[in-house]
């Protein structure tokens, strides 16, 4: 039992919701490249280790379609683990986004898996590198 507790993360995903899922067809199949844009927003509940993390992904395949997906995860950090503020910040900025990415990736594939559209499978992202910019 002690080993299990030692490997459990202090970061807990309480709930996840899709705020927006939008797809607009502009035309038929296009040979143009899909352009992607991703943003993250992190908000903390005042004086608590409770966070709202939102990922927003936009896709534009010129002359074929555009889409927008917004996903929010509600997280908490169990503070009895004696974490420093720096450790908490790293957990919420990197790990929360890493936890949300598979849900976003799956929704993009579901959204683009329709007649006349080539299904999009997002690659794995290096979250640490992505957050450096």
Tab-separated table of N, CA and C in Angstrom:
chain	number	residue	atom	x	y	z
A	1	UNK	N	0.811	-1.193	0.000
A	1	UNK	CA	0.000	0.000	0.000
A	1	UNK	C	0.859	1.264	0.000
A	2	UNK	N	1.970	1.262	0.718
A	2	UNK	CA	2.831	2.434	0.768
A	2	UNK	C	3.414	2.760	-0.603
A	3	UNK	N	3.783	1.729	-1.387
A	3	UNK	CA	4.339	1.969	-2.721
A	3	UNK	C	3.306	2.650	-3.603
A	4	UNK	N	2.065	2.199	-3.527
A	4	UNK	CA	1.006	2.778	-4.346
A	4	UNK	C	0.822	4.254	-4.017
A	5	UNK	N	0.807	4.589	-2.743
A	5	UNK	CA	0.648	5.983	-2.343
A	5	UNK	C	1.829	6.828	-2.798
A	6	UNK	N	3.009	6.244	-2.836
A	6	UNK	CA	4.201	6.978	-3.233
A	6	UNK	C	4.179	7.358	-4.712
A	7	UNK	N	3.494	6.599	-5.557
A	7	UNK	CA	3.475	6.891	-6.989
A	7	UNK	C	2.238	7.664	-7.425
A	8	UNK	N	1.264	7.829	-6.545
A	8	UNK	CA	0.074	8.594	-6.899
A	8	UNK	C	0.410	10.074	-7.020
A	9	UNK	N	-0.146	10.715	-8.019
A	9	UNK	CA	0.107	12.127	-8.242
A	9	UNK	C	-0.713	12.974	-7.278
A	10	UNK	N	-0.170	14.104	-6.897
A	10	UNK	CA	-0.896	15.056	-6.065
A	10	UNK	C	-1.937	15.797	-6.897
A	11	UNK	N	-1.792	15.759	-8.216
A	11	UNK	CA	-2.717	16.416	-9.132
A	11	UNK	C	-3.880	15.480	-9.446
A	12	UNK	N	-5.090	15.939	-9.200
A	12	UNK	CA	-6.285	15.131	-9.429
A	12	UNK	C	-7.216	15.826	-10.416
A	13	UNK	N	-7.635	15.095	-11.440
A	13	UNK	CA	-8.635	15.585	-12.383
A	13	UNK	C	-9.998	15.305	-11.785
A	14	UNK	N	-10.736	16.357	-11.476
A	14	UNK	CA	-12.056	16.213	-10.864
A	14	UNK	C	-13.154	16.053	-11.916
A	15	UNK	N	-13.045	16.835	-12.987
A	15	UNK	CA	-14.079	16.812	-14.020
A	15	UNK	C	-13.510	17.352	-15.316
A	16	UNK	N	-14.089	16.894	-16.420
A	16	UNK	CA	-13.676	17.375	-17.733
A	16	UNK	C	-14.930	17.633	-18.559
A	17	UNK	N	-14.954	18.754	-19.280
A	17	UNK	CA	-16.103	19.101	-20.113
A	17	UNK	C	-15.607	19.714	-21.427
A	18	UNK	N	-16.376	19.513	-22.481
A	18	UNK	CA	-16.127	20.200	-23.740
A	18	UNK	C	-17.001	21.442	-23.732
A	19	UNK	N	-16.367	22.612	-23.853
A	19	UNK	CA	-17.089	23.876	-23.853
A	19	UNK	C	-17.626	24.217	-25.235
A	20	UNK	N	-16.863	23.808	-26.261
A	20	UNK	CA	-17.251	24.149	-27.629
A	20	UNK	C	-16.707	23.101	-28.583
A	21	UNK	N	-17.566	22.651	-29.478
A	21	UNK	CA	-17.164	21.761	-30.567
A	21	UNK	C	-17.870	22.296	-31.810
A	22	UNK	N	-17.086	22.825	-32.736
A	22	UNK	CA	-17.676	23.460	-33.910
A	22	UNK	C	-16.929	23.040	-35.172
A	23	UNK	N	-17.675	22.681	-36.207
A	23	UNK	CA	-17.100	22.284	-37.491
A	23	UNK	C	-17.885	22.987	-38.581
A	24	UNK	N	-17.180	23.636	-39.506
A	24	UNK	CA	-17.847	24.313	-40.616
A	24	UNK	C	-17.176	23.913	-41.920
A	25	UNK	N	-17.964	23.309	-42.787
A	25	UNK	CA	-17.457	22.919	-44.102
A	25	UNK	C	-17.457	24.138	-45.011
A	26	UNK	N	-16.339	24.305	-45.710
A	26	UNK	CA	-16.193	25.425	-46.637
A	26	UNK	C	-16.292	24.971	-48.088
A	27	UNK	N	-15.953	23.712	-48.344
A	27	UNK	CA	-15.966	23.188	-49.706
A	27	UNK	C	-15.614	21.712	-49.685
A	28	UNK	N	-15.317	21.202	-50.867
A	28	UNK	CA	-14.972	19.789	-50.977
A	28	UNK	C	-13.482	19.580	-50.744
A	29	UNK	N	-13.041	18.370	-50.898
A	29	UNK	CA	-11.666	17.975	-50.600
A	29	UNK	C	-10.645	18.956	-51.171
A	30	UNK	N	-9.698	19.301	-50.322
A	30	UNK	CA	-8.654	20.252	-50.690
A	30	UNK	C	-7.293	19.603	-50.462
A	31	UNK	N	-6.339	19.931	-51.296
A	31	UNK	CA	-4.975	19.417	-51.145
A	31	UNK	C	-4.142	20.293	-50.208
A	32	UNK	N	-4.742	21.354	-49.713
A	32	UNK	CA	-4.006	22.273	-48.846
A	32	UNK	C	-3.763	21.639	-47.481
A	33	UNK	N	-2.729	22.122	-46.795
A	33	UNK	CA	-2.343	21.598	-45.483
A	33	UNK	C	-3.274	22.123	-44.387
A	34	UNK	N	-3.538	21.279	-43.408
A	34	UNK	CA	-4.297	21.675	-42.237
A	34	UNK	C	-3.422	22.558	-41.354
A	35	UNK	N	-3.936	23.719	-40.989
A	35	UNK	CA	-3.234	24.644	-40.107
A	35	UNK	C	-3.865	24.541	-38.723
A	36	UNK	N	-3.040	24.330	-37.699
A	36	UNK	CA	-3.542	24.171	-36.335
A	36	UNK	C	-3.033	25.285	-35.435
A	37	UNK	N	-3.860	25.667	-34.492
A	37	UNK	CA	-3.466	26.634	-33.468
A	37	UNK	C	-3.975	26.130	-32.130
A	38	UNK	N	-3.149	26.220	-31.104
A	38	UNK	CA	-3.555	25.737	-29.786
A	38	UNK	C	-3.184	26.767	-28.728
A	39	UNK	N	-4.083	26.937	-27.774
A	39	UNK	CA	-3.864	27.847	-26.657
A	39	UNK	C	-4.297	27.160	-25.380
A	40	UNK	N	-3.688	27.563	-24.276
A	40	UNK	CA	-4.124	27.066	-22.977
A	40	UNK	C	-4.355	28.246	-22.045
A	41	UNK	N	-5.310	28.075	-21.144
A	41	UNK	CA	-5.613	29.083	-20.127
A	41	UNK	C	-5.702	28.359	-18.792
A	42	UNK	N	-5.055	28.918	-17.784
A	42	UNK	CA	-5.086	28.317	-16.454
A	42	UNK	C	-5.558	29.371	-15.462
A	43	UNK	N	-6.593	29.019	-14.716
A	43	UNK	CA	-7.110	29.917	-13.688
A	43	UNK	C	-7.155	29.159	-12.364
A	44	UNK	N	-6.779	29.853	-11.285
A	44	UNK	CA	-6.776	29.244	-9.955
A	44	UNK	C	-7.867	29.880	-9.109
A	45	UNK	N	-8.577	29.029	-8.355
A	45	UNK	CA	-9.559	29.533	-7.407
A	45	UNK	C	-8.797	30.210	-6.275
A	46	UNK	N	-9.234	31.396	-5.913
A	46	UNK	CA	-8.514	32.199	-4.924
A	46	UNK	C	-8.277	31.448	-3.616
A	47	UNK	N	-7.028	31.454	-3.177
A	47	UNK	CA	-6.598	30.862	-1.899
A	47	UNK	C	-6.840	29.360	-1.792
A	48	UNK	N	-6.972	28.668	-2.929
A	48	UNK	CA	-7.166	27.216	-2.917
A	48	UNK	C	-6.322	26.584	-4.015
A	49	UNK	N	-6.030	25.309	-3.851
A	49	UNK	CA	-5.299	24.568	-4.879
A	49	UNK	C	-6.283	23.891	-5.830
A	50	UNK	N	-7.203	24.705	-6.358
A	50	UNK	CA	-8.214	24.253	-7.310
A	50	UNK	C	-8.025	25.080	-8.583
A	51	UNK	N	-7.967	24.381	-9.726
A	51	UNK	CA	-7.616	25.029	-10.987
A	51	UNK	C	-8.596	24.661	-12.090
A	52	UNK	N	-8.773	25.606	-13.003
A	52	UNK	CA	-9.554	25.395	-14.233
A	52	UNK	C	-8.572	25.560	-15.388
A	53	UNK	N	-8.379	24.480	-16.156
A	53	UNK	CA	-7.427	24.491	-17.268
A	53	UNK	C	-8.206	24.277	-18.567
A	54	UNK	N	-8.080	25.217	-19.489
A	54	UNK	CA	-8.805	25.148	-20.756
A	54	UNK	C	-7.819	25.056	-21.909
A	55	UNK	N	-8.080	24.112	-22.804
A	55	UNK	CA	-7.328	23.998	-24.056
A	55	UNK	C	-8.264	24.378	-25.196
A	56	UNK	N	-7.778	25.227	-26.081
A	56	UNK	CA	-8.552	25.625	-27.251
A	56	UNK	C	-7.740	25.292	-28.495
A	57	UNK	N	-8.324	24.498	-29.368
A	57	UNK	CA	-7.662	24.093	-30.604
A	57	UNK	C	-8.485	24.583	-31.787
A	58	UNK	N	-7.809	25.239	-32.728
A	58	UNK	CA	-8.461	25.646	-33.965
A	58	UNK	C	-7.775	24.942	-35.125
A	59	UNK	N	-8.555	24.573	-36.096
A	59	UNK	CA	-8.035	23.942	-37.299
A	59	UNK	C	-8.608	24.621	-38.523
A	60	UNK	N	-7.770	24.819	-39.511
A	60	UNK	CA	-8.204	25.448	-40.752
A	60	UNK	C	-7.567	24.704	-41.922
A	61	UNK	N	-8.402	24.027	-42.681
A	61	UNK	CA	-7.935	23.416	-43.928
A	61	UNK	C	-8.543	24.271	-45.034
A	62	UNK	N	-7.742	25.216	-45.557
A	62	UNK	CA	-8.272	26.196	-46.504
A	62	UNK	C	-9.091	25.565	-47.628
A	63	UNK	N	-10.225	26.189	-47.877
A	63	UNK	CA	-11.159	25.795	-48.933
A	63	UNK	C	-11.900	24.498	-48.638
A	64	UNK	N	-11.650	23.868	-47.462
A	64	UNK	CA	-12.360	22.629	-47.130
A	64	UNK	C	-13.170	22.754	-45.836
A	65	UNK	N	-12.512	23.086	-44.709
A	65	UNK	CA	-13.242	23.208	-43.442
A	65	UNK	C	-12.438	23.987	-42.408
A	66	UNK	N	-13.145	24.422	-41.378
A	66	UNK	CA	-12.534	24.991	-40.179
A	66	UNK	C	-13.209	24.325	-38.983
A	67	UNK	N	-12.463	24.205	-37.893
A	67	UNK	CA	-13.072	23.687	-36.667
A	67	UNK	C	-12.466	24.373	-35.458
A	68	UNK	N	-13.222	24.282	-34.362
A	68	UNK	CA	-12.759	24.824	-33.090
A	68	UNK	C	-13.254	23.909	-31.978
A	69	UNK	N	-12.353	23.558	-31.088
A	69	UNK	CA	-12.690	22.704	-29.946
A	69	UNK	C	-12.132	23.362	-28.692
A	70	UNK	N	-12.967	23.473	-27.680
A	70	UNK	CA	-12.542	24.005	-26.394
A	70	UNK	C	-12.877	22.967	-25.325
A	71	UNK	N	-11.891	22.629	-24.527
A	71	UNK	CA	-11.985	21.569	-23.525
A	71	UNK	C	-11.487	22.116	-22.192
A	72	UNK	N	-12.241	21.887	-21.114
A	72	UNK	CA	-11.834	22.370	-19.796
A	72	UNK	C	-11.756	21.216	-18.815
A	73	UNK	N	-10.655	21.194	-18.072
A	73	UNK	CA	-10.486	20.230	-16.993
A	73	UNK	C	-10.422	20.973	-15.670
A	74	UNK	N	-11.073	20.414	-14.667
A	74	UNK	CA	-11.062	20.985	-13.329
A	74	UNK	C	-10.170	20.104	-12.468
A	75	UNK	N	-9.117	20.697	-11.941
A	75	UNK	CA	-8.093	19.961	-11.211
A	75	UNK	C	-7.965	20.479	-9.788
A	76	UNK	N	-7.455	19.606	-8.930
A	76	UNK	CA	-7.065	20.046	-7.598
A	76	UNK	C	-5.722	19.418	-7.267
A	77	UNK	N	-4.986	20.092	-6.403
A	77	UNK	CA	-3.710	19.573	-5.932
A	77	UNK	C	-3.858	19.302	-4.448
A	78	UNK	N	-3.581	18.066	-4.076
A	78	UNK	CA	-3.646	17.701	-2.670
A	78	UNK	C	-2.426	18.277	-1.976
A	79	UNK	N	-2.628	19.289	-1.162
A	79	UNK	CA	-1.516	20.046	-0.593
A	79	UNK	C	-0.860	19.369	0.606
A	80	UNK	N	-1.463	18.292	1.122
A	80	UNK	CA	-0.829	17.630	2.263
A	80	UNK	C	0.453	16.911	1.859
A	81	UNK	N	0.774	16.911	0.575
A	81	UNK	CA	1.997	16.259	0.106
A	81	UNK	C	3.236	17.129	0.301
A	82	UNK	N	3.077	18.315	0.860
A	82	UNK	CA	4.217	19.185	1.124
A	82	UNK	C	4.906	19.696	-0.119
A	83	UNK	N	4.151	20.053	-1.136
A	83	UNK	CA	4.728	20.535	-2.388
A	83	UNK	C	5.049	22.022	-2.303
A	84	UNK	N	6.153	22.402	-2.913
A	84	UNK	CA	6.502	23.818	-3.010
A	84	UNK	C	5.616	24.465	-4.075
A	85	UNK	N	5.574	25.782	-4.074
A	85	UNK	CA	4.803	26.501	-5.089
A	85	UNK	C	5.339	26.219	-6.489
A	86	UNK	N	6.649	26.076	-6.608
A	86	UNK	CA	7.257	25.764	-7.903
A	86	UNK	C	6.801	24.390	-8.403
A	87	UNK	N	6.752	23.420	-7.501
A	87	UNK	CA	6.299	22.078	-7.881
A	87	UNK	C	4.827	22.099	-8.271
A	88	UNK	N	4.009	22.837	-7.527
A	88	UNK	CA	2.583	22.950	-7.859
A	88	UNK	C	2.411	23.595	-9.227
A	89	UNK	N	3.186	24.637	-9.495
A	89	UNK	CA	3.103	25.331	-10.772
A	89	UNK	C	3.464	24.399	-11.925
A	90	UNK	N	4.511	23.598	-11.748
A	90	UNK	CA	4.904	22.655	-12.788
A	90	UNK	C	3.806	21.604	-13.005
A	91	UNK	N	3.243	21.105	-11.910
A	91	UNK	CA	2.169	20.113	-12.015
A	91	UNK	C	1.000	20.654	-12.815
A	92	UNK	N	0.569	21.851	-12.475
A	92	UNK	CA	-0.631	22.373	-13.124
A	92	UNK	C	-0.355	22.827	-14.556
A	93	UNK	N	0.818	23.389	-14.830
A	93	UNK	CA	1.058	23.867	-16.190
A	93	UNK	C	1.371	22.743	-17.162
A	94	UNK	N	2.192	21.799	-16.761
A	94	UNK	CA	2.586	20.730	-17.688
A	94	UNK	C	1.695	19.499	-17.589
A	95	UNK	N	1.497	19.010	-16.396
A	95	UNK	CA	0.779	17.742	-16.253
A	95	UNK	C	-0.700	17.859	-16.595
A	96	UNK	N	-1.335	18.968	-16.215
A	96	UNK	CA	-2.763	19.097	-16.521
A	96	UNK	C	-2.991	19.114	-18.028
A	97	UNK	N	-2.126	19.809	-18.755
A	97	UNK	CA	-2.261	19.864	-20.215
A	97	UNK	C	-1.990	18.487	-20.815
A	98	UNK	N	-1.000	17.783	-20.291
A	98	UNK	CA	-0.712	16.424	-20.765
A	98	UNK	C	-1.897	15.488	-20.520
A	99	UNK	N	-2.599	15.687	-19.430
A	99	UNK	CA	-3.772	14.865	-19.112
A	99	UNK	C	-4.916	15.164	-20.072
A	100	UNK	N	-5.081	16.418	-20.452
A	100	UNK	CA	-6.192	16.815	-21.324
A	100	UNK	C	-5.961	16.488	-22.802
A	101	UNK	N	-4.708	16.423	-23.228
A	101	UNK	CA	-4.403	16.243	-24.659
A	101	UNK	C	-5.041	15.000	-25.295
A	102	UNK	N	-5.043	13.836	-24.662
A	102	UNK	CA	-5.685	12.688	-25.323
A	102	UNK	C	-7.177	12.893	-25.598
A	103	UNK	N	-7.853	13.624	-24.728
A	103	UNK	CA	-9.277	13.917	-24.954
A	103	UNK	C	-9.438	14.837	-26.162
A	104	UNK	N	-8.567	15.814	-26.261
A	104	UNK	CA	-8.600	16.736	-27.396
A	104	UNK	C	-8.266	16.000	-28.694
A	105	UNK	N	-7.240	15.170	-28.652
A	105	UNK	CA	-6.824	14.388	-29.818
A	105	UNK	C	-7.971	13.496	-30.315
A	106	UNK	N	-8.636	12.831	-29.387
A	106	UNK	CA	-9.742	11.951	-29.730
A	106	UNK	C	-10.900	12.728	-30.364
A	107	UNK	N	-11.220	13.882	-29.819
A	107	UNK	CA	-12.337	14.673	-30.348
A	107	UNK	C	-12.049	15.182	-31.752
A	108	UNK	N	-10.809	15.550	-32.034
A	108	UNK	CA	-10.441	15.986	-33.389
A	108	UNK	C	-10.672	14.842	-34.377
A	109	UNK	N	-10.269	13.636	-33.997
A	109	UNK	CA	-10.465	12.481	-34.880
A	109	UNK	C	-11.948	12.199	-35.094
A	110	UNK	N	-12.733	12.271	-34.020
A	110	UNK	CA	-14.177	12.047	-34.151
A	110	UNK	C	-14.827	13.107	-35.041
A	111	UNK	N	-14.421	14.333	-34.866
A	111	UNK	CA	-15.009	15.447	-35.598
A	111	UNK	C	-14.692	15.389	-37.090
A	112	UNK	N	-13.503	14.904	-37.430
A	112	UNK	CA	-13.105	14.870	-38.841
A	112	UNK	C	-13.363	13.511	-39.497
A	113	UNK	N	-13.870	12.555	-38.761
A	113	UNK	CA	-14.171	11.230	-39.325
A	113	UNK	C	-15.599	11.229	-39.861
A	114	UNK	N	-15.796	11.947	-40.941
A	114	UNK	CA	-17.109	12.027	-41.558
A	114	UNK	C	-16.966	11.936	-43.074
A	115	UNK	N	-18.060	11.672	-43.770
A	115	UNK	CA	-17.972	11.510	-45.223
A	115	UNK	C	-17.337	12.720	-45.905
A	116	UNK	N	-16.424	12.451	-46.805
A	116	UNK	CA	-15.795	13.498	-47.598
A	116	UNK	C	-14.667	14.238	-46.901
A	117	UNK	N	-14.265	13.765	-45.719
A	117	UNK	CA	-13.183	14.424	-44.980
A	117	UNK	C	-12.159	13.364	-44.588
A	118	UNK	N	-10.894	13.683	-44.777
A	118	UNK	CA	-9.838	12.772	-44.330
A	118	UNK	C	-9.679	12.928	-42.822
A	119	UNK	N	-9.817	11.830	-42.099
A	119	UNK	CA	-9.746	11.845	-40.639
A	119	UNK	C	-8.385	12.373	-40.170
A	120	UNK	N	-8.410	13.286	-39.219
A	120	UNK	CA	-7.190	13.885	-38.678
A	120	UNK	C	-6.833	13.186	-37.372
A	121	UNK	N	-5.611	12.703	-37.294
A	121	UNK	CA	-5.080	12.134	-36.059
A	121	UNK	C	-3.914	13.023	-35.649
A	122	UNK	N	-4.123	13.771	-34.577
A	122	UNK	CA	-3.065	14.666	-34.112
A	122	UNK	C	-1.876	13.861	-33.606
A	123	UNK	N	-0.684	14.345	-33.860
A	123	UNK	CA	0.503	13.664	-33.334
A	123	UNK	C	0.631	13.925	-31.831
A	124	UNK	N	1.484	13.183	-31.180
A	124	UNK	CA	1.795	13.459	-29.781
A	124	UNK	C	2.589	14.762	-29.736
A	125	UNK	N	2.247	15.605	-28.791
A	125	UNK	CA	2.926	16.890	-28.653
A	125	UNK	C	3.904	16.835	-27.490
A	126	UNK	N	5.024	17.523	-27.624
A	126	UNK	CA	5.971	17.694	-26.533
A	126	UNK	C	5.489	18.919	-25.740
A	127	UNK	N	4.755	18.665	-24.664
A	127	UNK	CA	4.131	19.736	-23.894
A	127	UNK	C	5.180	20.689	-23.315
A	128	UNK	N	6.276	20.151	-22.813
A	128	UNK	CA	7.330	21.003	-22.244
A	128	UNK	C	7.862	21.986	-23.280
A	129	UNK	N	8.117	21.494	-24.477
A	129	UNK	CA	8.627	22.338	-25.559
A	129	UNK	C	7.573	23.361	-25.988
A	130	UNK	N	6.320	22.918	-26.041
A	130	UNK	CA	5.234	23.767	-26.446
A	130	UNK	C	5.066	24.946	-25.474
A	131	UNK	N	5.264	24.715	-24.193
A	131	UNK	CA	5.083	25.748	-23.184
A	131	UNK	C	6.258	26.714	-23.103
A	132	UNK	N	7.366	26.375	-23.732
A	132	UNK	CA	8.535	27.253	-23.727
A	132	UNK	C	8.311	28.498	-24.571
A	133	UNK	N	7.439	28.411	-25.559
A	133	UNK	CA	7.230	29.544	-26.462
A	133	UNK	C	6.197	30.504	-25.943
